[in-house]
């Protein structure tokens, strides 16, 4: 079926009405009964009128549906579509009893009692994408059985493209941190203060002491010195320690004879997204190395956003020799804490990676306990059903 062309299908009620009209006409001719013939003629005329109106009901329908730039996999987001009649519509009557279907909508059919012939109609519903990457849905489907339900009109059309909005959305892996890893990260972030490196000369001093040879004159506290009669200088707090340097390494080692499922790779991408989001919120600079790509230093928010977008387009690059990870040692040698992620069982690569990188936290999808895997709660499912309805 071409986009925008109606597809008229007769419903069982329409078949009954048609055969009833034929039956009345045949009976009227056989009995030469004018009232019976009149009933058959009126019923057949109504049948043709319903077909004519059903054919024109959805003609010229236009749907605009701008999408947000980004979304998460399997997370609902709000969509506001605008329905209107095009300039080439055959009829200016109101469209009635139509249902709109969007491929990414949580509830496939959105019912609209009637569509005005002069004003646009807004339609709000929840949408969700089940796969990551660039998702583009071009066509909508509209269904109507008006009037009387004798015919079903099914029309397909393309979403209207706008310069300010796009019908393409970038779907990012849903961030996830296992409870144990989340608690470990929070402990690391609270144990190490954000850096200063040197004491702040404008900060409050910790105590006063007597002047010593070599002390700068600007540190003399003159009001206290005048009251005491001796020169007193300000002793500031000692500088706080420099922060730990963090690194993230993602690799796809494939042990010979072992099968790695796509779900394992998707889970690792979710954990990587969770780490990037957490470090971005904390404002911590990290070294990010998605092997075999080059390592990158993430300092600013846009750096983190760029790598998070890359997770949506990531392609698994397996390798069978752990010696290839030697190149990651130079990139991460200055990191105090390293998070190593892999979709293969860490029993195959943990000892080698620890010997190469030193202190690191090894994470794989297979070692996640049942209680630490993400689940959809009953309350969340009910909430999404309410949004869809």
XYZ file of N, CA and C in Angstrom, residues 122-321:
600
model
N -3.823 17.983 19.044
C -2.628 17.465 19.723
C -2.923 16.114 20.334
N -1.951 15.235 20.225
C -2.077 13.881 20.755
C -0.844 13.569 21.589
N -1.028 13.308 22.879
C 0.082 13.002 23.785
C 0.031 11.520 24.156
N 1.177 10.870 24.065
C 1.253 9.459 24.429
C 2.695 9.119 24.802
N 2.862 7.946 25.393
C 4.180 7.477 25.809
C 4.772 6.594 24.723
N 6.058 6.776 24.470
C 6.772 5.989 23.467
C 7.971 5.312 24.122
N 8.462 4.281 23.461
C 9.589 3.528 24.006
C 10.307 2.820 22.866
N 11.638 2.789 22.942
C 12.464 2.106 21.943
C 13.170 0.935 22.617
N 13.160 -0.200 21.957
C 13.687 -1.421 22.548
C 15.102 -1.752 22.092
N 15.675 -0.963 21.213
C 17.044 -1.220 20.765
C 17.803 0.099 20.726
N 19.112 0.006 20.877
C 19.937 1.208 20.893
C 20.356 1.580 19.476
N 20.927 2.769 19.366
C 21.369 3.267 18.075
C 20.428 4.323 17.538
N 20.591 4.641 16.272
C 19.698 5.594 15.613
C 18.407 4.876 15.244
N 17.312 5.328 15.801
C 16.001 4.738 15.525
C 15.201 5.762 14.736
N 14.729 5.329 13.587
C 13.953 6.221 12.720
C 12.686 5.495 12.285
N 11.568 6.039 12.616
C 10.278 5.489 12.194
C 9.637 6.480 11.240
N 9.368 6.048 10.032
C 8.922 6.953 8.993
C 7.400 7.053 8.900
N 6.702 5.969 9.167
C 5.297 5.925 8.804
C 4.389 5.730 10.005
N 3.204 6.304 9.896
C 2.125 6.099 10.846
C 1.017 5.325 10.146
N 0.130 4.750 10.947
C -1.022 4.017 10.432
C -2.273 4.536 11.121
N -3.276 4.869 10.333
C -4.558 5.346 10.855
C -5.653 4.375 10.432
N -6.553 4.068 11.367
C -7.645 3.121 11.120
C -8.948 3.787 11.554
N -9.968 3.620 10.746
C -11.285 4.173 11.074
C -12.355 3.237 10.528
N -13.400 2.998 11.329
C -14.541 2.208 10.859
C -15.815 3.066 10.831
N -15.634 4.380 10.713
C -16.771 5.291 10.610
C -17.238 5.348 9.163
N -18.532 5.417 8.885
C -19.650 5.387 9.852
C -20.254 3.991 9.955
N -20.950 3.734 11.008
C -21.737 2.521 11.260
C -20.896 1.267 11.391
N -19.592 1.348 11.177
C -18.742 0.177 11.324
C -18.876 -0.841 10.219
N -19.366 -0.432 9.040
C -19.524 -1.370 7.932
C -18.255 -1.522 7.098
N -17.378 -0.508 7.154
C -16.136 -0.535 6.390
C -14.988 -0.071 7.295
N -13.845 -0.667 7.090
C -12.635 -0.260 7.822
C -11.686 0.395 6.839
N -11.334 1.618 7.115
C -10.412 2.392 6.281
C -9.052 2.402 6.979
N -8.068 1.851 6.321
C -6.701 1.821 6.864
C -5.813 2.661 5.949
N -5.208 3.701 6.516
C -4.367 4.616 5.752
C -2.977 4.673 6.365
N -1.955 4.721 5.518
C -0.558 4.779 5.944
C 0.070 6.023 5.356
N 0.853 6.736 6.158
C 1.507 7.953 5.677
C 2.823 8.196 6.381
N 3.619 9.093 5.825
C 4.907 9.460 6.406
C 4.731 10.612 7.399
N 5.478 10.548 8.487
C 5.492 11.671 9.422
C 6.074 12.898 8.725
N 5.477 14.048 8.999
C 5.923 15.287 8.367
C 7.283 15.675 8.937
N 8.246 15.905 8.062
C 9.579 16.330 8.476
C 9.598 17.833 8.697
N 10.283 18.245 9.767
C 10.440 19.658 10.067
C 11.911 19.973 10.221
N 12.266 21.209 9.872
C 13.665 21.609 9.994
C 14.107 21.694 11.446
N 13.209 22.118 12.315
C 13.560 22.309 13.721
C 13.526 21.020 14.524
N 12.916 19.971 14.002
C 12.806 18.709 14.735
C 13.016 17.563 13.754
N 13.379 16.418 14.306
C 13.689 15.264 13.474
C 12.864 14.071 13.918
N 12.661 13.153 12.983
C 11.992 11.903 13.301
C 12.981 10.789 13.626
N 14.226 11.158 13.834
C 15.264 10.212 14.223
C 15.682 10.492 15.653
N 15.838 9.444 16.434
C 16.211 9.582 17.842
C 17.403 8.675 18.126
N 18.339 9.169 18.927
C 19.499 8.381 19.333
C 19.162 7.696 20.654
N 19.118 6.372 20.644
C 18.736 5.595 21.820
C 20.011 5.083 22.493
N 20.185 5.473 23.754
C 21.394 5.177 24.519
C 21.116 4.020 25.474
N 22.114 3.163 25.735
C 21.906 2.099 26.733
C 21.460 2.661 28.077
N 20.507 2.011 28.674
C 19.971 2.456 29.958
C 21.041 2.316 31.032
N 21.473 3.415 31.690
C 22.552 3.323 32.687
C 22.170 2.392 33.835
N 23.125 1.567 34.229
C 22.879 0.627 35.317
C 24.179 0.382 36.061
N 24.106 0.443 37.386
C 25.235 0.108 38.248
C 24.790 -0.956 39.245
N 25.439 -2.115 39.276
C 25.092 -3.117 40.300
C 25.246 -2.523 41.693
N 24.434 -2.957 42.640
C 24.504 -2.364 43.987
C 25.899 -2.395 44.590
N 26.608 -3.515 44.426
C 27.949 -3.588 44.993
C 28.900 -2.593 44.365
N 28.857 -2.457 43.052
C 29.715 -1.490 42.369
C 29.317 -0.070 42.719
N 28.018 0.197 42.826
C 27.569 1.545 43.181
C 28.065 1.941 44.571
N 27.971 1.041 45.531
C 28.452 1.353 46.880
C 29.961 1.547 46.886
N 30.662 0.766 46.071
C 32.113 0.901 46.005
C 32.521 2.256 45.435
N 31.828 2.699 44.416
C 32.147 3.997 43.814
C 31.837 5.125 44.784
N 30.694 5.042 45.448
C 30.352 6.083 46.412
C 31.388 6.149 47.532
N 31.900 4.992 47.966
C 32.936 4.994 48.985
C 34.215 5.637 48.497
N 34.585 5.383 47.255
C 35.792 5.996 46.705
C 35.638 7.504 46.576
N 34.460 7.946 46.136
C 34.269 9.381 45.929
C 34.214 10.153 47.243
N 33.684 9.540 48.280
C 33.628 10.238 49.564
C 34.955 10.163 50.326
N 35.773 9.153 50.039
C 37.046 9.015 50.750
C 38.085 10.004 50.249
N 37.973 10.405 48.990
C 38.956 11.316 48.404
C 38.277 12.640 48.090
N 38.795 13.708 48.663
C 38.230 15.037 48.405
C 38.636 15.498 47.016
N 37.816 16.382 46.463
C 38.193 16.975 45.188
C 39.435 17.836 45.386
N 40.220 17.936 44.315
C 41.565 18.470 44.454
C 41.593 19.974 44.701
N 42.664 20.365 45.423
C 43.101 21.754 45.441
C 44.601 21.799 45.150
N 45.348 20.885 45.766
C 46.781 20.817 45.497
C 47.588 21.781 46.348
N 47.146 23.032 46.493
C 47.851 24.050 47.279
C 46.837 24.726 48.176
N 47.277 25.243 49.309
C 46.329 25.932 50.183
C 45.839 27.222 49.544
N 44.621 27.548 49.833
C 44.024 28.769 49.307
C 44.400 29.934 50.215
N 45.133 30.944 49.706
C 45.559 32.049 50.581
C 44.394 32.891 51.082
N 43.234 32.820 50.410
C 42.086 33.619 50.850
C 41.194 32.871 51.821
N 41.516 31.597 52.123
C 40.674 30.821 53.023
C 40.943 31.210 54.470
N 40.066 30.772 55.362
C 40.249 31.049 56.791
C 41.476 30.293 57.307
N 42.236 30.954 58.161
C 43.426 30.303 58.706
C 43.034 29.403 59.866
N 43.903 28.439 60.134
C 43.608 27.448 61.156
C 44.035 27.928 62.540
N 45.205 28.615 62.662
C 45.698 29.091 63.962
C 46.689 30.222 63.736
N 47.104 30.853 64.858
C 48.126 31.899 64.832
C 49.373 31.390 65.545
N 50.523 31.723 64.998
C 51.789 31.354 65.643
C 52.741 32.537 65.554
N 53.862 32.453 66.322
C 54.845 33.535 66.319
C 55.579 33.605 64.987
N 56.001 34.795 64.686
C 56.717 35.040 63.437
C 58.078 34.352 63.461
N 58.410 33.705 62.339
C 59.710 33.042 62.186
C 60.428 33.634 60.981
N 61.770 33.501 61.028
C 62.551 33.993 59.896
C 62.147 33.230 58.635
N 61.910 33.963 57.588
C 61.509 33.352 56.320
C 60.024 33.425 56.044
N 59.224 33.749 57.065
C 57.783 33.875 56.830
C 57.499 35.120 55.997
N 56.612 35.052 55.021
C 56.276 36.248 54.226
C 55.533 37.277 55.074
N 55.774 38.511 54.758
C 55.187 39.597 55.534
C 53.664 39.630 55.355
N 53.165 39.204 54.185
C 51.721 39.291 53.930
C 50.914 38.336 54.813
N 51.601 37.375 55.471
C 50.873 36.444 56.323
C 50.810 36.930 57.768
N 51.369 38.106 58.070
C 51.307 38.645 59.423
C 49.884 39.106 59.715
N 49.361 38.697 60.859
C 48.023 39.111 61.280
C 48.181 40.333 62.179
N 48.030 41.542 61.603
C 48.361 42.773 62.313
C 47.433 43.054 63.486
N 46.121 42.855 63.417
C 45.296 43.138 64.603
C 45.702 42.306 65.815
N 45.947 40.982 65.599
C 46.351 40.140 66.734
C 47.749 40.499 67.217
N 48.635 40.896 66.280
C 49.998 41.274 66.682
C 49.983 42.525 67.539
N 49.127 43.506 67.220
C 49.055 44.726 68.010
C 48.492 44.440 69.389
N 47.517 43.556 69.462
C 46.956 43.231 70.769
C 47.940 42.436 71.620
N 48.730 41.568 71.018
C 49.627 40.689 71.779
C 50.979 41.335 72.058
N 51.382 42.260 71.196
C 52.685 42.890 71.357
C 53.773 42.179 70.600
N 53.534 40.988 70.055
C 54.502 40.247 69.246
C 53.891 39.997 67.872
N 54.804 39.782 66.900
C 54.337 39.498 65.547
C 53.764 38.083 65.483
N 52.542 37.997 65.004
C 51.876 36.706 64.827
C 51.523 36.529 63.346
N 51.699 35.340 62.867
C 51.391 35.036 61.458
C 50.284 33.990 61.400
N 49.565 33.984 60.296
C 48.473 33.042 60.092
C 49.017 31.713 59.563
N 48.522 30.658 60.134
C 48.888 29.305 59.692
C 47.664 28.685 59.005
N 47.674 28.593 57.693
C 46.492 28.046 57.003
C 46.430 26.524 57.129
N 45.295 25.989 56.714
C 45.150 24.534 56.688
C 46.115 23.938 55.674
N 46.619 22.750 55.953
C 47.498 22.090 54.974
C 46.698 21.745 53.720
N 47.376 21.680 52.598
C 46.658 21.371 51.356
C 46.040 19.981 51.409
N 44.852 19.896 50.850
C 44.193 18.591 50.771
C 44.891 17.717 49.731
N 44.840 16.424 49.887
C 45.541 15.551 48.943
C 44.914 15.632 47.554
N 45.744 15.391 46.561
C 45.245 15.341 45.197
C 44.278 14.170 45.056
N 43.276 14.287 44.180
C 42.279 13.225 44.063
C 42.844 12.004 43.366
N 42.166 10.895 43.554
C 42.539 9.691 42.816
C 42.202 9.881 41.348
N 43.035 9.328 40.504
C 42.805 9.393 39.062
C 42.129 8.101 38.633
N 41.008 8.243 37.957
C 40.190 7.096 37.599
C 40.341 6.783 36.117
N 40.183 5.514 35.796
C 40.224 5.068 34.408
C 39.181 3.987 34.173
N 38.681 3.926 32.954
C 37.703 2.915 32.555
C 38.234 2.233 31.300
N 38.327 0.910 31.345
C 38.765 0.108 30.206
C 37.660 -0.874 29.854
N 37.245 -0.880 28.586
C 36.235 -1.808 28.089
C 36.883 -2.664 27.006
N 36.803 -3.961 27.153
C 37.369 -4.846 26.125
C 36.417 -6.014 25.892
N 36.567 -6.664 24.744
C 35.712 -7.779 24.330
C 36.576 -9.000 24.053
N 37.257 -9.466 25.089
C 38.070 -10.672 24.949
C 37.157 -11.882 24.753
N 37.474 -12.698 23.750
C 36.684 -13.894 23.450
C 37.545 -15.123 23.669
N 37.367 -15.833 24.782
C 38.156 -17.040 25.022
C 37.861 -18.092 23.963
N 38.848 -18.840 23.520
C 38.611 -19.889 22.520
C 37.616 -20.921 23.040
N 36.632 -21.234 22.238
C 35.648 -22.236 22.608
C 34.524 -21.740 23.481
N 34.543 -20.463 23.869
C 33.490 -19.910 24.714
C 32.574 -19.009 23.889
N 31.282 -19.069 24.154
C 30.319 -18.250 23.436
C 29.899 -17.074 24.315
N 29.941 -15.904 23.735
C 29.526 -14.689 24.430
C 28.226 -14.217 23.798
N 27.190 -14.096 24.599
C 25.872 -13.723 24.084
C 25.782 -12.211 23.873
N 24.943 -11.758 22.937
C 24.762 -10.311 22.755
C 24.230 -9.624 24.005
N 23.434 -10.336 24.813
C 22.911 -9.728 26.045
C 24.042 -9.343 26.996
N 25.127 -10.129 27.011
C 26.259 -9.796 27.878
C 26.917 -8.490 27.439
N 27.068 -8.317 26.138
C 27.659 -7.077 25.633
C 26.768 -5.879 25.937
N 25.454 -6.048 25.807
C 24.538 -4.951 26.109
C 24.580 -4.590 27.587
N 24.725 -5.584 28.454
C 24.807 -5.305 29.884
C 26.071 -4.517 30.219
N 27.195 -4.851 29.581
C 28.433 -4.122 29.825
C 28.306 -2.679 29.359
N 27.628 -2.459 28.249
C 27.413 -1.089 27.784
C 26.562 -0.309 28.783
N 25.592 -0.968 29.396
C 24.770 -0.300 30.405
C 25.605 0.084 31.630
N 26.486 -0.812 32.057
C 27.339 -0.503 33.212
C 28.302 0.626 32.872
N 28.852 0.604 31.639
C 29.742 1.690 31.214
C 29.003 3.022 31.206
N 27.761 3.021 30.736
C 26.969 4.255 30.749
C 26.735 4.722 32.176
N 26.471 3.786 33.102
C 26.286 4.160 34.502
C 27.526 4.797 35.100
N 28.705 4.252 34.785
C 29.952 4.834 35.288
C 30.182 6.230 34.714
N 29.952 6.387 33.421
C 30.180 7.689 32.803
C 29.233 8.743 33.373
N 27.985 8.382 33.559
C 27.028 9.332 34.135
C 27.437 9.711 35.564
N 27.881 8.732 36.349
C 28.232 9.015 37.754
C 29.456 9.914 37.847
N 30.473 9.642 37.040
C 31.665 10.477 37.081
C 31.389 11.859 36.489
N 30.483 11.927 35.523
C 30.133 13.233 34.977
C 29.430 14.080 36.022
N 28.514 13.471 36.786
C 27.826 14.220 37.838
C 28.791 14.687 38.915
N 29.797 13.872 39.219
C 30.766 14.246 40.253
C 31.796 15.247 39.745
N 31.848 15.486 38.423
C 32.812 16.432 37.874
C 34.239 15.942 37.965
N 34.452 14.633 37.816
C 35.777 14.030 37.965
C 36.341 13.714 36.590
N 37.571 14.075 36.378
C 38.251 13.768 35.124
C 38.677 12.299 35.118
N 38.455 11.615 34.000
C 38.807 10.199 33.897
C 39.502 9.943 32.566
N 40.182 8.785 32.508
C 40.739 8.270 31.270
C 39.814 7.151 30.800
N 39.256 7.319 29.632
C 38.271 6.373 29.102
C 38.877 5.669 27.893
N 38.950 4.331 27.972
C 39.603 3.560 26.912
C 38.697 2.417 26.456
N 37.855 2.666 25.429
C 37.059 1.570 24.867
C 37.889 0.804 23.831
N 38.577 -0.219 24.275
C 39.490 -0.968 23.411
C 38.714 -1.593 22.249
N 39.210 -1.538 20.993
C 40.539 -1.102 20.545
C 40.634 0.372 20.156
N 39.603 1.181 20.443
C 39.702 2.596 20.154
C 40.742 3.252 21.052
N 41.189 4.429 20.654
C 42.182 5.141 21.444
C 41.564 5.671 22.733
N 42.402 5.799 23.734
C 41.948 6.335 25.016
C 41.695 7.831 24.881
N 40.777 8.322 25.677
C 40.415 9.742 25.665
C 40.344 10.244 27.089
N 40.763 11.480 27.285
C 40.676 12.125 28.599
C 39.375 12.922 28.641
N 38.495 12.535 29.547
C 37.190 13.186 29.660
C 37.257 14.198 30.803
N 37.139 15.467 30.446
C 37.249 16.536 31.436
C 35.946 17.306 31.606
N 35.323 17.613 30.492
C 34.144 18.462 30.507
C 32.893 17.633 30.226
N 31.767 18.253 30.482
C 30.496 17.554 30.305
C 30.294 17.101 28.862
N 30.690 17.933 27.909
C 30.515 17.537 26.514
C 31.395 16.354 26.141
N 32.537 16.188 26.824
C 33.372 15.008 26.569
C 32.651 13.736 27.001
N 32.031 13.778 28.176
C 31.274 12.617 28.639
C 30.076 12.350 27.721
N 29.376 13.407 27.330
C 28.210 13.224 26.461
C 28.609 12.597 25.139
N 29.756 12.972 24.610
C 30.207 12.402 23.331
C 30.444 10.902 23.452
N 31.071 10.475 24.527
C 31.345 9.042 24.695
C 30.076 8.265 25.032
N 29.155 8.886 25.746
C 27.878 8.211 26.024
C 27.103 8.005 24.724
N 27.157 8.990 23.830
C 26.511 8.820 22.524
C 27.171 7.706 21.728
N 28.480 7.561 21.867
C 29.178 6.497 21.149
C 28.758 5.109 21.640
N 28.345 5.012 22.910
C 27.873 3.719 23.418
C 26.621 3.268 22.672
N 25.803 4.218 22.221
C 24.607 3.850 21.479
C 24.950 3.223 20.134
N 26.130 3.541 19.586
C 26.528 3.039 18.276
C 27.652 2.017 18.355
N 27.968 1.551 19.566
C 29.109 0.657 19.755
C 28.895 -0.673 19.042
N 29.971 -1.180 18.466
C 29.981 -2.486 17.804
C 31.028 -3.352 18.500
N 30.665 -4.569 18.795
C 31.586 -5.473 19.496
C 32.778 -5.805 18.609
N 33.991 -5.627 19.171
C 35.243 -5.926 18.464
C 35.994 -6.996 19.241
N 35.706 -8.269 19.001
C 36.324 -9.340 19.790
C 37.781 -9.577 19.393
N 38.574 -10.096 20.330
C 39.949 -10.510 20.078
C 40.225 -11.716 20.964
N 41.185 -12.523 20.570
C 41.437 -13.801 21.257
C 42.744 -13.848 22.020
N 43.559 -12.787 21.974
C 44.849 -12.776 22.672
C 44.891 -11.605 23.636
